[in-house]
Amino acid sequence: MSDPLTLEIRRQRLFHRLRELRGELAELDGDYGALQASGILVDTEGIGALTTPAYCIAGAREVFEETMTAPAPPRSSSPTHR
């Protein structure tokens, strides 16, 4: 059996790291969004439109959004104590 205090400390550390990662991910998402308006990237019309910078940015931001809203992975079904 694990010590409840140790488990709580681990939970708090993970929660803190998760908040930091979500903040970093939100900043990265904003930076990707700013690329379209920066003038650095030039969009292409026509047959290559699916590989243009704007399309790639939209795809990256979609992945970020999915990451932020993804449900937690299922917990292990093995018992922690008997």
GROMACS .gro file of C-alpha atoms in nm:
model
   82
    1MET     CA    1   0.000   0.000   0.000
    2SER     CA    2   0.126   0.348  -0.088
    3ASP     CA    3   0.151   0.625   0.164
    4PRO     CA    4  -0.145   0.865   0.115
    5LEU     CA    5   0.075   1.169   0.181
    6THR     CA    6   0.324   1.058  -0.085
    7LEU     CA    7   0.041   1.003  -0.331
    8GLU     CA    8  -0.099   1.349  -0.261
    9ILE     CA    9   0.241   1.510  -0.314
   10ARG     CA   10   0.277   1.326  -0.647
   11ARG     CA   11  -0.073   1.434  -0.750
   12GLN     CA   12   0.002   1.797  -0.668
   13ARG     CA   13   0.330   1.789  -0.863
   14LEU     CA   14   0.161   1.637  -1.166
   15PHE     CA   15  -0.122   1.889  -1.148
   16HIS     CA   16   0.132   2.174  -1.134
   17ARG     CA   17   0.323   2.034  -1.434
   18LEU     CA   18  -0.001   1.990  -1.624
   19ARG     CA   19  -0.095   2.354  -1.569
   20GLU     CA   20   0.249   2.464  -1.686
   21LEU     CA   21   0.228   2.247  -1.997
   22ARG     CA   22  -0.120   2.376  -2.080
   23GLY     CA   23   0.008   2.731  -2.050
   24GLU     CA   24   0.303   2.658  -2.277
   25LEU     CA   25   0.074   2.487  -2.525
   26ALA     CA   26  -0.161   2.787  -2.528
   27GLU     CA   27   0.136   3.018  -2.596
   28LEU     CA   28   0.257   2.796  -2.879
   29ASP     CA   29  -0.093   2.790  -3.027
   30GLY     CA   30  -0.103   3.169  -3.017
   31ASP     CA   31   0.238   3.194  -3.179
   32TYR     CA   32   0.130   2.960  -3.460
   33GLY     CA   33  -0.183   3.171  -3.508
   34ALA     CA   34   0.025   3.488  -3.531
   35LEU     CA   35   0.232   3.341  -3.816
   36GLN     CA   36  -0.052   3.389  -4.063
   37ALA     CA   37  -0.067   3.763  -3.997
   38SER     CA   38   0.309   3.811  -3.966
   39GLY     CA   39   0.380   3.840  -4.338
   40ILE     CA   40   0.653   3.579  -4.306
   41LEU     CA   41   0.446   3.303  -4.467
   42VAL     CA   42   0.287   3.326  -4.808
   43ASP     CA   43  -0.020   3.116  -4.891
   44THR     CA   44  -0.056   2.936  -5.220
   45GLU     CA   45  -0.380   2.904  -5.408
   46GLY     CA   46  -0.471   2.614  -5.631
   47ILE     CA   47  -0.364   2.255  -5.639
   48GLY     CA   48  -0.102   2.287  -5.363
   49ALA     CA   49  -0.345   2.454  -5.121
   50LEU     CA   50  -0.354   2.152  -4.888
   51THR     CA   51   0.016   2.192  -4.814
   52THR     CA   52   0.025   2.569  -4.773
   53PRO     CA   53   0.158   2.727  -4.454
   54ALA     CA   54  -0.192   2.832  -4.347
   55TYR     CA   55  -0.318   2.476  -4.382
   56CYS     CA   56  -0.021   2.343  -4.182
   57ILE     CA   57  -0.078   2.606  -3.911
   58ALA     CA   58  -0.446   2.518  -3.891
   59GLY     CA   59  -0.353   2.151  -3.855
   60ALA     CA   60  -0.103   2.222  -3.580
   61ARG     CA   61  -0.352   2.435  -3.391
   62GLU     CA   62  -0.615   2.161  -3.425
   63VAL     CA   63  -0.374   1.913  -3.267
   64PHE     CA   64  -0.307   2.159  -2.984
   65GLU     CA   65  -0.680   2.201  -2.926
   66GLU     CA   66  -0.733   1.824  -2.919
   67THR     CA   67  -0.448   1.792  -2.671
   68MET     CA   68  -0.602   2.050  -2.439
   69THR     CA   69  -0.944   1.885  -2.442
   70ALA     CA   70  -0.843   1.519  -2.456
   71PRO     CA   71  -0.981   1.304  -2.177
   72ALA     CA   72  -0.739   1.149  -1.932
   73PRO     CA   73  -0.615   0.802  -2.024
   74PRO     CA   74  -0.790   0.516  -1.845
   75ARG     CA   75  -0.645   0.415  -1.512
   76SER     CA   76  -0.482   0.080  -1.465
   77SER     CA   77  -0.729  -0.184  -1.352
   78SER     CA   78  -0.476  -0.346  -1.121
   79PRO     CA   79  -0.553  -0.297  -0.752
   80THR     CA   80  -0.317  -0.077  -0.552
   81HIS     CA   81  -0.381  -0.263  -0.228
   82ARG     CA   82  -0.558  -0.569  -0.094
   0.00000   0.00000   0.00000
